[in-house]
Amino acid sequence: MPEARPPDAAYLDLLSRSAPAEAYDEPLARAREAGAPPDELAALERGKHSALRIRAELEGRRRREAELTALIETVHDIAGLRDLDDVLRAIVQRARSLLGTEVAYMSLTDHERGDTYMRVTEGSVSARFQQVRLGMGEGLGGLVAQTARPYVTDNYPSDQRFRHTGPIDAAVNEEGLIAILGVPLLLGGRDVIGVLYAADRRARVFEREQIALLGSFAAHAAVAIDTARLLSETRDAMAELESANETMQRASDVHDRLTELVLRGGDVTDVAAAVSEVLAGRVEFVEPSAASARPAVERSRSEGHATPDGERWVTAVSAGGELLGALVLHDHQVLDPVDQRTFERAAMVTSLLLLARRSAGEAEQRVRGELLDDLLDSTSHDPRLLRERAARLHADLDAPHVLFSARLEGHAAALGEGPAAGGGTGEQPAVRAGDGRADGRGDGRGDGRADGSGDGRRARRTEKEESLGRQRLWAAASHLAATRHGLAAARDGGIVLLLPLPDGGTPSRTAQDIAAELGLSAGAPVTVGASVPVAEPVARPGAVAAAYPEARRCVDALRLLGRSGQGAAAEDFGFIGMLLTDSRDVGSFVRRTLGPVLDYDARRGTDLVATMDAYFACGMSPARAKDELHVHVNTVAQRLERVARLLGDDWQSPERALETQLALRLHRLAGAVGR
């Protein structure tokens, strides 16, 4: 018969195999079936209870060991994260996993507002719940944040220990949460940075061990959050430092580039291009006339800083209170302080460049004016020295030039009172603008009479307007001389220009173009008279001085004929032009007047000139002219029609008839002399 086993042996065997709880009923059941005595059954019953207690203890220890292992692994994993958002998400996910709940979430403390706000959720389906805020002491989470102690409830909606509020209860009900556990995220023992929660959508009792587990996890999580936050702040500080360093480097680069522009004589467009590249936007320079109309430019000039203007930024370019223009940065609503200072520095450099260009231009203008004054005032200069001086100004005085005299009509009287700055002291014009009289007794249409009286128009003209008119005319003339490689000077209350004769151009056409260009720039009509071409000004300096009176007489003639604001040469005045020139070029006058008829007679062997002579000699009567010519009257009519086709239908008009008769007589005289 086999030896009987001790009663506890069966239970020890079950404990070693980690058998399920129901297996512990089997030894007692077998003993009853075998008819074991009562004392043995009692011993088995006591052994069963002891074994189940031991089993529960072992299970608890294994569970705590697993939880601690999971906690250590979780803390280790979280410690490896550096991004704050990643850390927060990992904490909530691991909290849900550790406690096996349906939902886990975290709220962080907002010290400025004095409440907590939902930061991360896991397993949540309600948008309202994900955005809820809890005031200190409100709800479970608000109470945890206020007291720095964990709180738990197996049925939050009916738990009256907590202060229920409408927004919080609505969010919890929408999410469907019932059982909630909340533990504080503590730093330094009392500094609550947030609350970590685990929750189920059914009633549940969170055991003491689970509360302790989540509390331990929260303690490690708070450190991880603080570490990640410090790392994030450090990264942000490093990024800001790096950005500041890049900004300073960029500002230094801009300073170097702008300095280089100044040193190598760059212009405004170079500055705009450099700043456009640095500020990543289109920068343009606006001229003073357009800039003064913008209120933002005036604000910038008065405040001394760049100022926003809608989708743009503007900064005034000024010096000594004078507005020189403005820089406009397009498509930028916001500028950081460094970029704003860069933009303002660009405006300062632009003003320096403009002042330098103005100074250089004024110096060059003075040199051009001095050279032209010498050509007008003296005939004894050394041609070699004149040529060298002209070459420094990129002017070729060995080429044909034309001398032009220009007068600003709106300010002629004021200008005519004396020589303008930088000009000579030559003879004053005999005719006033718009007056037509040499003695000053005008018809009231002029700027004022020579004795100082008049209709008061001159008295009403402000000194500023007169000054602006003179400045604009002189600036426009100087620019014209520089761009056309000529010379300009202020003389006798007007402007004198010595310009190369364009290829294929004429003094008349050039004078008209100059009058239009100067008038547009000056903002008032400008009358321009041209001389005959001067073949080699440097070889014949006296020719320039001789050409000046002719150009002035053309200006006076234009005014007398009511053509102020136009340009013309002597050739435009017909036979009057011969009186304006010193050369008295009869041949050119005859050619301009009768050229097409003379050429036709030469080609065809006809004598239309003789027909015209007889026609005028007979009082412009074809009937009498036929007798003089011994031809039929129809022949005379046909010849006159041919003349009209050659000279134009208006050749018999009073003005042209006089010129034509004079040209016919001069042609006849020239032929007689030639014989």
mmCIF file of C-alpha atoms in Angstrom, residues 284-614:
data_model
loop_
_atom_site.group_PDB
_atom_site.id
_atom_site.type_symbol
_atom_site.label_atom_id
_atom_site.label_comp_id
_atom_site.label_asym_id
_atom_site.label_seq_id
_atom_site.Cartn_x
_atom_site.Cartn_y
_atom_site.Cartn_z
ATOM 1 C CA GLU A 284 12.618 100.617 -55.565
ATOM 2 C CA PHE A 285 13.728 104.215 -55.358
ATOM 3 C CA VAL A 286 11.012 106.854 -55.719
ATOM 4 C CA GLU A 287 11.894 110.329 -56.974
ATOM 5 C CA PRO A 288 11.167 113.326 -54.712
ATOM 6 C CA SER A 289 8.191 114.501 -56.779
ATOM 7 C CA ALA A 290 6.394 111.174 -56.308
ATOM 8 C CA ALA A 291 7.672 110.554 -52.769
ATOM 9 C CA SER A 292 6.375 113.874 -51.426
ATOM 10 C CA ALA A 293 2.814 112.834 -52.332
ATOM 11 C CA ARG A 294 2.911 109.810 -49.995
ATOM 12 C CA PRO A 295 1.889 110.464 -46.361
ATOM 13 C CA ALA A 296 3.982 107.497 -45.194
ATOM 14 C CA VAL A 297 7.120 109.133 -46.596
ATOM 15 C CA GLU A 298 6.403 112.329 -44.677
ATOM 16 C CA ARG A 299 5.891 110.279 -41.494
ATOM 17 C CA SER A 300 9.176 108.519 -42.074
ATOM 18 C CA ARG A 301 10.995 111.809 -42.618
ATOM 19 C CA SER A 302 9.515 113.427 -39.498
ATOM 20 C CA GLU A 303 10.089 110.361 -37.273
ATOM 21 C CA GLY A 304 13.462 109.437 -38.715
ATOM 22 C CA HIS A 305 12.525 105.757 -39.110
ATOM 23 C CA ALA A 306 11.091 103.402 -41.708
ATOM 24 C CA THR A 307 7.323 103.120 -41.493
ATOM 25 C CA PRO A 308 4.767 100.567 -42.780
ATOM 26 C CA ASP A 309 2.462 101.557 -45.614
ATOM 27 C CA GLY A 310 -0.081 98.800 -46.195
ATOM 28 C CA GLU A 311 1.681 95.882 -47.857
ATOM 29 C CA ARG A 312 4.885 97.942 -48.094
ATOM 30 C CA TRP A 313 7.504 99.643 -45.972
ATOM 31 C CA VAL A 314 8.876 103.061 -46.867
ATOM 32 C CA THR A 315 11.790 105.086 -45.582
ATOM 33 C CA ALA A 316 12.504 108.655 -46.543
ATOM 34 C CA VAL A 317 15.793 109.554 -48.212
ATOM 35 C CA SER A 318 16.631 113.018 -46.968
ATOM 36 C CA ALA A 319 19.529 115.274 -46.043
ATOM 37 C CA GLY A 320 19.470 118.550 -44.160
ATOM 38 C CA GLY A 321 15.679 118.634 -44.210
ATOM 39 C CA GLU A 322 15.567 118.211 -48.013
ATOM 40 C CA LEU A 323 13.601 115.246 -49.337
ATOM 41 C CA LEU A 324 15.765 113.486 -51.920
ATOM 42 C CA GLY A 325 13.335 110.617 -52.538
ATOM 43 C CA ALA A 326 12.274 107.432 -50.772
ATOM 44 C CA LEU A 327 12.989 103.707 -50.739
ATOM 45 C CA VAL A 328 9.941 101.409 -50.973
ATOM 46 C CA LEU A 329 10.072 97.744 -49.918
ATOM 47 C CA HIS A 330 7.195 95.855 -51.521
ATOM 48 C CA ASP A 331 5.271 92.792 -50.246
ATOM 49 C CA HIS A 332 6.414 93.080 -46.617
ATOM 50 C CA GLN A 333 3.876 93.666 -43.864
ATOM 51 C CA VAL A 334 6.334 93.045 -41.025
ATOM 52 C CA LEU A 335 10.025 93.850 -40.599
ATOM 53 C CA ASP A 336 12.068 92.667 -37.655
ATOM 54 C CA PRO A 337 14.156 95.354 -35.929
ATOM 55 C CA VAL A 338 17.410 94.312 -37.599
ATOM 56 C CA ASP A 339 15.889 94.313 -41.092
ATOM 57 C CA GLN A 340 14.274 97.654 -40.337
ATOM 58 C CA ARG A 341 17.634 99.136 -39.372
ATOM 59 C CA THR A 342 19.146 97.641 -42.522
ATOM 60 C CA PHE A 343 16.413 99.293 -44.585
ATOM 61 C CA GLU A 344 17.003 102.623 -42.838
ATOM 62 C CA ARG A 345 20.764 102.320 -43.308
ATOM 63 C CA ALA A 346 20.166 101.783 -47.027
ATOM 64 C CA ALA A 347 18.214 105.060 -47.113
ATOM 65 C CA MET A 348 21.129 106.855 -45.451
ATOM 66 C CA VAL A 349 23.596 105.394 -47.970
ATOM 67 C CA THR A 350 21.253 106.393 -50.783
ATOM 68 C CA SER A 351 21.195 109.976 -49.533
ATOM 69 C CA LEU A 352 25.016 109.983 -49.420
ATOM 70 C CA LEU A 353 25.195 108.683 -52.986
ATOM 71 C CA LEU A 354 22.680 111.248 -54.186
ATOM 72 C CA LEU A 355 24.557 114.081 -52.488
ATOM 73 C CA ALA A 356 27.858 112.815 -53.895
ATOM 74 C CA ARG A 357 26.337 112.541 -57.352
ATOM 75 C CA ARG A 358 24.893 116.020 -57.005
ATOM 76 C CA SER A 359 28.245 117.429 -55.908
ATOM 77 C CA ALA A 360 30.010 115.702 -58.779
ATOM 78 C CA GLY A 361 27.346 116.874 -61.194
ATOM 79 C CA GLU A 362 27.566 120.436 -59.949
ATOM 80 C CA ALA A 363 31.355 120.351 -60.286
ATOM 81 C CA GLU A 364 31.085 118.995 -63.804
ATOM 82 C CA GLN A 365 28.424 121.571 -64.639
ATOM 83 C CA ARG A 366 30.715 124.341 -63.440
ATOM 84 C CA VAL A 367 33.543 122.997 -65.575
ATOM 85 C CA ARG A 368 31.264 122.749 -68.622
ATOM 86 C CA GLY A 369 29.959 126.254 -67.978
ATOM 87 C CA GLU A 370 33.465 127.677 -67.594
ATOM 88 C CA LEU A 371 34.611 126.101 -70.857
ATOM 89 C CA LEU A 372 31.582 127.436 -72.749
ATOM 90 C CA ASP A 373 32.025 130.872 -71.153
ATOM 91 C CA ASP A 374 35.610 130.915 -72.406
ATOM 92 C CA LEU A 375 34.449 130.030 -75.922
ATOM 93 C CA LEU A 376 31.811 132.779 -75.807
ATOM 94 C CA ASP A 377 33.981 135.486 -74.274
ATOM 95 C CA SER A 378 37.361 135.058 -75.923
ATOM 96 C CA THR A 379 38.789 134.166 -79.312
ATOM 97 C CA SER A 380 42.424 133.834 -78.277
ATOM 98 C CA HIS A 381 42.486 130.514 -76.402
ATOM 99 C CA ASP A 382 44.979 127.835 -77.318
ATOM 100 C CA PRO A 383 43.080 125.158 -79.315
ATOM 101 C CA ARG A 384 45.219 122.418 -77.737
ATOM 102 C CA LEU A 385 44.201 123.452 -74.219
ATOM 103 C CA LEU A 386 40.565 123.747 -75.273
ATOM 104 C CA ARG A 387 40.700 120.269 -76.763
ATOM 105 C CA GLU A 388 42.178 118.815 -73.555
ATOM 106 C CA ARG A 389 39.568 120.495 -71.384
ATOM 107 C CA ALA A 390 36.796 119.246 -73.654
ATOM 108 C CA ALA A 391 38.183 115.696 -73.670
ATOM 109 C CA ARG A 392 37.984 115.538 -69.876
ATOM 110 C CA LEU A 393 34.264 116.244 -70.291
ATOM 111 C CA HIS A 394 33.927 113.644 -73.078
ATOM 112 C CA ALA A 395 33.163 116.440 -75.559
ATOM 113 C CA ASP A 396 34.582 116.451 -79.102
ATOM 114 C CA LEU A 397 34.920 120.072 -80.161
ATOM 115 C CA ASP A 398 36.461 119.047 -83.485
ATOM 116 C CA ALA A 399 33.023 117.859 -84.656
ATOM 117 C CA PRO A 400 30.276 120.180 -85.948
ATOM 118 C CA HIS A 401 28.263 121.810 -83.143
ATOM 119 C CA VAL A 402 25.247 124.094 -82.912
ATOM 120 C CA LEU A 403 24.817 126.842 -80.339
ATOM 121 C CA PHE A 404 21.381 127.100 -78.710
ATOM 122 C CA SER A 405 19.904 129.907 -76.629
ATOM 123 C CA ALA A 406 17.051 128.831 -74.305
ATOM 124 C CA ARG A 407 14.650 131.003 -72.290
ATOM 125 C CA LEU A 408 12.061 129.879 -69.718
ATOM 126 C CA GLU A 409 8.894 131.769 -70.617
ATOM 127 C CA GLY A 410 7.131 131.579 -67.302
ATOM 128 C CA HIS A 411 10.033 133.285 -65.518
ATOM 129 C CA ALA A 412 11.690 135.259 -68.315
ATOM 130 C CA ALA A 413 11.272 138.649 -66.726
ATOM 131 C CA ALA A 414 12.693 137.515 -63.416
ATOM 132 C CA LEU A 415 15.584 135.790 -65.154
ATOM 133 C CA GLY A 416 16.264 138.769 -67.383
ATOM 134 C CA GLU A 417 16.985 141.093 -64.503
ATOM 135 C CA GLY A 418 20.589 140.015 -64.312
ATOM 136 C CA PRO A 419 22.994 137.232 -65.131
ATOM 137 C CA ALA A 420 22.170 133.906 -63.534
ATOM 138 C CA ALA A 421 24.619 132.173 -61.274
ATOM 139 C CA GLY A 422 27.476 130.652 -63.181
ATOM 140 C CA GLY A 423 26.830 132.639 -66.382
ATOM 141 C CA GLY A 424 28.449 135.512 -68.184
ATOM 142 C CA THR A 425 27.674 139.200 -68.217
ATOM 143 C CA GLY A 426 26.654 139.625 -71.846
ATOM 144 C CA GLU A 427 24.108 141.986 -73.364
ATOM 145 C CA GLN A 428 20.558 141.892 -72.015
ATOM 146 C CA PRO A 429 17.794 140.890 -74.434
ATOM 147 C CA ALA A 430 15.895 143.799 -75.980
ATOM 148 C CA VAL A 431 12.530 142.051 -75.964
ATOM 149 C CA ARG A 432 10.567 140.902 -72.891
ATOM 150 C CA ALA A 433 8.590 137.679 -72.827
ATOM 151 C CA GLY A 434 5.052 138.059 -74.086
ATOM 152 C CA ASP A 435 5.433 141.831 -74.510
ATOM 153 C CA GLY A 436 6.703 142.345 -78.053
ATOM 154 C CA ARG A 437 8.098 145.805 -77.249
ATOM 155 C CA ALA A 438 11.664 146.976 -76.701
ATOM 156 C CA ASP A 439 10.730 150.014 -74.619
ATOM 157 C CA GLY A 440 8.760 148.163 -71.937
ATOM 158 C CA ARG A 441 5.356 149.586 -72.929
ATOM 159 C CA GLY A 442 3.642 146.276 -73.174
ATOM 160 C CA ASP A 443 0.106 145.365 -73.950
ATOM 161 C CA GLY A 444 -0.489 143.817 -70.564
ATOM 162 C CA ARG A 445 0.279 140.258 -71.644
ATOM 163 C CA GLY A 446 3.828 140.160 -70.337
ATOM 164 C CA ASP A 447 5.278 139.480 -66.918
ATOM 165 C CA GLY A 448 5.740 143.183 -66.239
ATOM 166 C CA ARG A 449 7.136 146.297 -67.792
ATOM 167 C CA ALA A 450 10.682 147.626 -67.592
ATOM 168 C CA ASP A 451 9.663 150.365 -65.146
ATOM 169 C CA GLY A 452 8.432 147.841 -62.578
ATOM 170 C CA SER A 453 4.668 148.298 -63.173
ATOM 171 C CA GLY A 454 2.294 145.840 -64.835
ATOM 172 C CA ASP A 455 -0.779 143.828 -64.132
ATOM 173 C CA GLY A 456 0.585 142.441 -60.871
ATOM 174 C CA ARG A 457 1.317 138.947 -62.170
ATOM 175 C CA ARG A 458 5.002 139.224 -61.349
ATOM 176 C CA ALA A 459 4.161 140.484 -57.857
ATOM 177 C CA ARG A 460 2.007 137.421 -57.257
ATOM 178 C CA ARG A 461 4.717 135.008 -58.342
ATOM 179 C CA THR A 462 6.461 133.749 -55.288
ATOM 180 C CA GLU A 463 10.184 133.677 -54.925
ATOM 181 C CA LYS A 464 9.997 129.905 -54.430
ATOM 182 C CA GLU A 465 8.323 129.372 -57.815
ATOM 183 C CA GLU A 466 10.916 131.509 -59.568
ATOM 184 C CA SER A 467 13.738 129.652 -57.871
ATOM 185 C CA LEU A 468 12.224 126.280 -58.752
ATOM 186 C CA GLY A 469 11.818 127.349 -62.362
ATOM 187 C CA ARG A 470 15.461 128.387 -62.644
ATOM 188 C CA GLN A 471 16.661 125.242 -60.908
ATOM 189 C CA ARG A 472 14.628 122.933 -63.120
ATOM 190 C CA LEU A 473 15.722 124.636 -66.330
ATOM 191 C CA TRP A 474 19.373 124.624 -65.310
ATOM 192 C CA ALA A 475 19.211 120.989 -64.136
ATOM 193 C CA ALA A 476 17.532 119.889 -67.363
ATOM 194 C CA ALA A 477 20.006 121.804 -69.529
ATOM 195 C CA SER A 478 22.980 120.437 -67.583
ATOM 196 C CA HIS A 479 21.652 116.901 -67.944
ATOM 197 C CA LEU A 480 21.132 117.448 -71.659
ATOM 198 C CA ALA A 481 24.686 118.736 -72.090
ATOM 199 C CA ALA A 482 26.145 115.825 -70.137
ATOM 200 C CA THR A 483 24.180 113.120 -71.972
ATOM 201 C CA ARG A 484 24.871 114.621 -75.416
ATOM 202 C CA HIS A 485 28.535 115.338 -74.669
ATOM 203 C CA GLY A 486 28.108 119.061 -75.037
ATOM 204 C CA LEU A 487 28.472 122.186 -72.896
ATOM 205 C CA ALA A 488 25.999 124.331 -70.967
ATOM 206 C CA ALA A 489 26.189 127.692 -69.226
ATOM 207 C CA ALA A 490 23.802 130.193 -67.676
ATOM 208 C CA ARG A 491 24.069 133.562 -69.421
ATOM 209 C CA ASP A 492 22.013 136.740 -69.783
ATOM 210 C CA GLY A 493 19.120 135.330 -67.795
ATOM 211 C CA GLY A 494 18.859 132.212 -69.907
ATOM 212 C CA ILE A 495 20.700 129.038 -70.819
ATOM 213 C CA VAL A 496 23.280 128.556 -73.570
ATOM 214 C CA LEU A 497 23.987 125.083 -74.961
ATOM 215 C CA LEU A 498 26.723 123.990 -77.346
ATOM 216 C CA LEU A 499 25.761 120.531 -78.632
ATOM 217 C CA PRO A 500 27.044 118.242 -81.378
ATOM 218 C CA LEU A 501 24.892 118.285 -84.507
ATOM 219 C CA PRO A 502 23.242 114.816 -84.730
ATOM 220 C CA ASP A 503 23.946 112.718 -87.807
ATOM 221 C CA GLY A 504 21.361 113.649 -90.389
ATOM 222 C CA GLY A 505 19.931 116.305 -88.107
ATOM 223 C CA THR A 506 19.423 120.020 -88.663
ATOM 224 C CA PRO A 507 19.685 122.975 -86.281
ATOM 225 C CA SER A 508 15.951 123.564 -86.719
ATOM 226 C CA ARG A 509 14.864 120.021 -85.837
ATOM 227 C CA THR A 510 17.305 119.855 -82.933
ATOM 228 C CA ALA A 511 16.056 123.191 -81.543
ATOM 229 C CA GLN A 512 12.479 121.921 -81.629
ATOM 230 C CA ASP A 513 13.454 118.726 -79.783
ATOM 231 C CA ILE A 514 15.390 120.669 -77.139
ATOM 232 C CA ALA A 515 12.490 123.089 -76.588
ATOM 233 C CA ALA A 516 10.137 120.180 -76.014
ATOM 234 C CA GLU A 517 12.545 118.320 -73.689
ATOM 235 C CA LEU A 518 13.492 121.353 -71.598
ATOM 236 C CA GLY A 519 9.892 122.525 -71.376
ATOM 237 C CA LEU A 520 8.774 119.117 -70.091
ATOM 238 C CA SER A 521 11.526 119.027 -67.460
ATOM 239 C CA ALA A 522 11.114 122.644 -66.353
ATOM 240 C CA GLY A 523 7.335 122.470 -66.188
ATOM 241 C CA ALA A 524 6.977 125.662 -68.262
ATOM 242 C CA PRO A 525 7.387 126.629 -71.940
ATOM 243 C CA VAL A 526 10.986 127.058 -73.080
ATOM 244 C CA THR A 527 11.842 128.970 -76.250
ATOM 245 C CA VAL A 528 14.995 127.799 -78.055
ATOM 246 C CA GLY A 529 16.886 129.480 -80.882
ATOM 247 C CA ALA A 530 19.641 127.757 -82.873
ATOM 248 C CA SER A 531 22.653 129.118 -84.726
ATOM 249 C CA VAL A 532 24.047 127.860 -87.977
ATOM 250 C CA PRO A 533 26.391 124.895 -87.487
ATOM 251 C CA VAL A 534 29.878 125.711 -86.214
ATOM 252 C CA ALA A 535 32.200 123.352 -88.079
ATOM 253 C CA GLU A 536 35.125 123.096 -85.622
ATOM 254 C CA PRO A 537 34.577 125.042 -82.405
ATOM 255 C CA VAL A 538 38.021 124.165 -81.044
ATOM 256 C CA ALA A 539 39.806 125.342 -84.203
ATOM 257 C CA ARG A 540 37.714 128.489 -84.562
ATOM 258 C CA PRO A 541 36.821 129.656 -81.009
ATOM 259 C CA GLY A 542 35.564 132.964 -82.351
ATOM 260 C CA ALA A 543 32.862 131.157 -84.332
ATOM 261 C CA VAL A 544 31.107 130.157 -81.103
ATOM 262 C CA ALA A 545 31.003 133.751 -79.886
ATOM 263 C CA ALA A 546 29.680 134.840 -83.290
ATOM 264 C CA ALA A 547 26.959 132.183 -83.237
ATOM 265 C CA TYR A 548 25.531 133.319 -79.891
ATOM 266 C CA PRO A 549 23.857 136.573 -81.114
ATOM 267 C CA GLU A 550 22.260 134.659 -83.972
ATOM 268 C CA ALA A 551 20.734 132.097 -81.576
ATOM 269 C CA ARG A 552 19.421 134.893 -79.346
ATOM 270 C CA ARG A 553 17.892 136.711 -82.321
ATOM 271 C CA CYS A 554 16.054 133.515 -83.225
ATOM 272 C CA VAL A 555 14.602 133.405 -79.691
ATOM 273 C CA ASP A 556 13.503 137.039 -79.972
ATOM 274 C CA ALA A 557 11.971 136.404 -83.392
ATOM 275 C CA LEU A 558 9.979 133.436 -82.065
ATOM 276 C CA ARG A 559 8.573 135.593 -79.293
ATOM 277 C CA LEU A 560 7.716 138.446 -81.685
ATOM 278 C CA LEU A 561 5.896 136.002 -83.947
ATOM 279 C CA GLY A 562 3.899 134.593 -81.022
ATOM 280 C CA ARG A 563 5.722 131.263 -81.101
ATOM 281 C CA SER A 564 7.054 131.238 -77.532
ATOM 282 C CA GLY A 565 7.807 127.746 -76.225
ATOM 283 C CA GLN A 566 8.979 126.518 -79.637
ATOM 284 C CA GLY A 567 12.400 125.916 -81.156
ATOM 285 C CA ALA A 568 13.693 127.229 -84.477
ATOM 286 C CA ALA A 569 16.753 128.217 -86.514
ATOM 287 C CA ALA A 570 17.184 131.079 -88.982
ATOM 288 C CA GLU A 571 16.231 128.787 -91.849
ATOM 289 C CA ASP A 572 12.709 128.479 -90.398
ATOM 290 C CA PHE A 573 11.978 132.218 -90.864
ATOM 291 C CA GLY A 574 12.284 132.392 -94.672
ATOM 292 C CA PHE A 575 13.772 135.630 -95.967
ATOM 293 C CA ILE A 576 13.605 137.033 -92.401
ATOM 294 C CA GLY A 577 16.099 134.345 -91.488
ATOM 295 C CA MET A 578 18.679 136.002 -93.685
ATOM 296 C CA LEU A 579 18.403 139.061 -91.483
ATOM 297 C CA LEU A 580 18.955 136.982 -88.349
ATOM 298 C CA THR A 581 22.238 135.480 -89.511
ATOM 299 C CA ASP A 582 25.543 137.134 -90.019
ATOM 300 C CA SER A 583 26.356 134.964 -93.034
ATOM 301 C CA ARG A 584 23.504 136.242 -95.303
ATOM 302 C CA ASP A 585 23.466 132.889 -97.125
ATOM 303 C CA VAL A 586 21.460 133.932 -100.223
ATOM 304 C CA GLY A 587 22.054 130.665 -102.048
ATOM 305 C CA SER A 588 20.604 128.580 -99.237
ATOM 306 C CA PHE A 589 17.532 130.815 -99.078
ATOM 307 C CA VAL A 590 16.950 130.465 -102.838
ATOM 308 C CA ARG A 591 17.401 126.688 -102.646
ATOM 309 C CA ARG A 592 14.992 126.325 -99.698
ATOM 310 C CA THR A 593 12.371 128.441 -101.523
ATOM 311 C CA LEU A 594 12.693 127.398 -105.186
ATOM 312 C CA GLY A 595 14.700 124.166 -105.000
ATOM 313 C CA PRO A 596 12.079 121.734 -106.375
ATOM 314 C CA VAL A 597 11.274 124.069 -109.322
ATOM 315 C CA LEU A 598 14.951 124.641 -110.143
ATOM 316 C CA ASP A 599 15.595 120.902 -110.100
ATOM 317 C CA TYR A 600 12.580 120.213 -112.312
ATOM 318 C CA ASP A 601 13.731 122.778 -114.908
ATOM 319 C CA ALA A 602 17.218 121.308 -114.870
ATOM 320 C CA ARG A 603 15.949 117.749 -115.453
ATOM 321 C CA ARG A 604 13.253 118.501 -117.994
ATOM 322 C CA GLY A 605 14.733 121.475 -119.783
ATOM 323 C CA THR A 606 11.664 123.556 -118.941
ATOM 324 C CA ASP A 607 11.528 127.144 -117.693
ATOM 325 C CA LEU A 608 8.971 127.145 -114.873
ATOM 326 C CA VAL A 609 11.076 129.794 -113.122
ATOM 327 C CA ALA A 610 10.503 132.188 -116.025
ATOM 328 C CA THR A 611 6.751 131.452 -115.929
ATOM 329 C CA MET A 612 6.658 132.261 -112.194
ATOM 330 C CA ASP A 613 8.654 135.455 -112.808
ATOM 331 C CA ALA A 614 6.242 136.610 -115.514
#
